[in-house]
């Protein structure tokens, strides 16, 4: 469960200070599917980075379970990301020189999973997103939808408690978008994940249990 | 994962890998070749020096001739051959005269042999031997018999008899001057000195029991020229010596130090230089002791000239010396510049690679990769690139060395040594200035052979590892400083 209390994030841009998040207080229960919407530059990605332990707030606290993400150093935050949080990016962010199978395995590397187990778990994850036969393909040899499936497999192979998706369908056509969202939704239901999706797409947002609108750093819960 | 990722990255970015590896390979090859050529040149210098000064000689002690005081004849003055009225043998109207003179080489000064004991008593001297460097000059003349009483003016108009006698039968004369170098040395001191650097080709070398006896060992080339073999006799200072052995320089490229080697005590007696020597050869217990011994000798013998091997190396002249200078100056700087350029290329490419892979490293950090794991990955890739360059560099370097050895360039080397010709006092002999160094370089042709040593290979591997680690450390440091959020935001 996420507990955000008065979270403020400011960025220094030269002599100017930009407030990306302004005293956000928010609670997200375990297993909830949440959509975050809002205009560009409103603070969506910043909020996702705070939730994903990629960055720390300037003020306020972010708790994930018993861990206060606002107070932990880079090392412990990295461990939390490695164990608890899966990421899916708009641009897929696959390693171009690694095969689909190896890309999925990268998520298990920091956990010290033995090689044989790592290989079998990555293969199973690829299988679960319908790419069991494409493990040896490089990202460049896969379509956009397939690359995003590989990215989803990479996010889920470590069995995280939270899956954060930043515009996961932003680079996909409508049909592929629906396929990916069906997949994400299916996995969310099957695994009991907390799924937080940042999106501009209302069709995607409508699938969520709860919608948050963020504008000028202020979050409005649309229910 | 580390190896898989590393392999995929290097294979997937072949162009960058090839450029970095080629840069490193060229630099390392150049370093290998310059190092090896430098070793080859040093080896050639050692060969030249060993032939003159002996194997294992670390220090030589001699004495520079002092300028004579007013009214004193210079040591390097012309050699005189004085003949009395009854000198020579007369037959058929021709008188033949012959005289040998054994004297110290010009430019060389004899000094008291007790210096050997002084040097031998200095700390860390493991062996010392003294020699007396001499020149034997023989004057041979044939002239008409003047004692016959008939004026042989050749003036037919005066009514005298026509000139007769002499080598041409017409009253003419003929003179010749022959000279060769003689080195008196202690037969018991085999470990150090000129004879330690020669190979016996026939007969035997000088032995301890030869002290006081008229036996000689000849340089094989000189023996061939003088048509002498073992068992023949050679005249030195009008004394016959039995030739007991022939020697040649250990290296076919070098010359021996002297034409003739005789026992030191005999040389001293014949030259009238009792208890005098011209050179002392010193072997140090360890190379680290050389400086200390040099300083101690200079203190104990203030008049002496003390030279170490490095001083002696500077006496090697000719194209070998030019090659040594070239390697030392241009080669060293060139290899350093190319090496620095290769390191810079590797570093810049690694940094450029890290910048290009910002999204990649940001993503890996987002999924939990630690900074250490990313640094190791970047450093590992750079290290392997460096090692590929190292292997390539070793291959190119060895090929370069092979080409040099096949080409076998011949270098001319001259080592400063006593000049027998200059010791001749008669016509043709060079004038002896006071204190002027009466030495000249005896030249020999050295075929440059470039050795491949383990140390050269280790240097190459070390440079490859160093270059790779340096580039990897800087690239890895840059990657580790990437904040995952900023890395991902910059992509967005």
XYZ file of N, CA and C in Angstrom, chain B residues 20 93 100 287:
12
model
N 37.989 1.074 -31.219
C 38.746 1.127 -29.961
C 39.858 0.072 -29.969
N 126.054 -6.355 -49.918
C 126.028 -4.897 -50.045
C 124.791 -4.263 -49.464
N 112.006 -3.673 -32.642
C 110.625 -3.611 -32.144
C 110.579 -2.765 -30.899
N 74.124 -5.021 -9.590
C 74.004 -3.809 -10.417
C 73.653 -2.587 -9.578
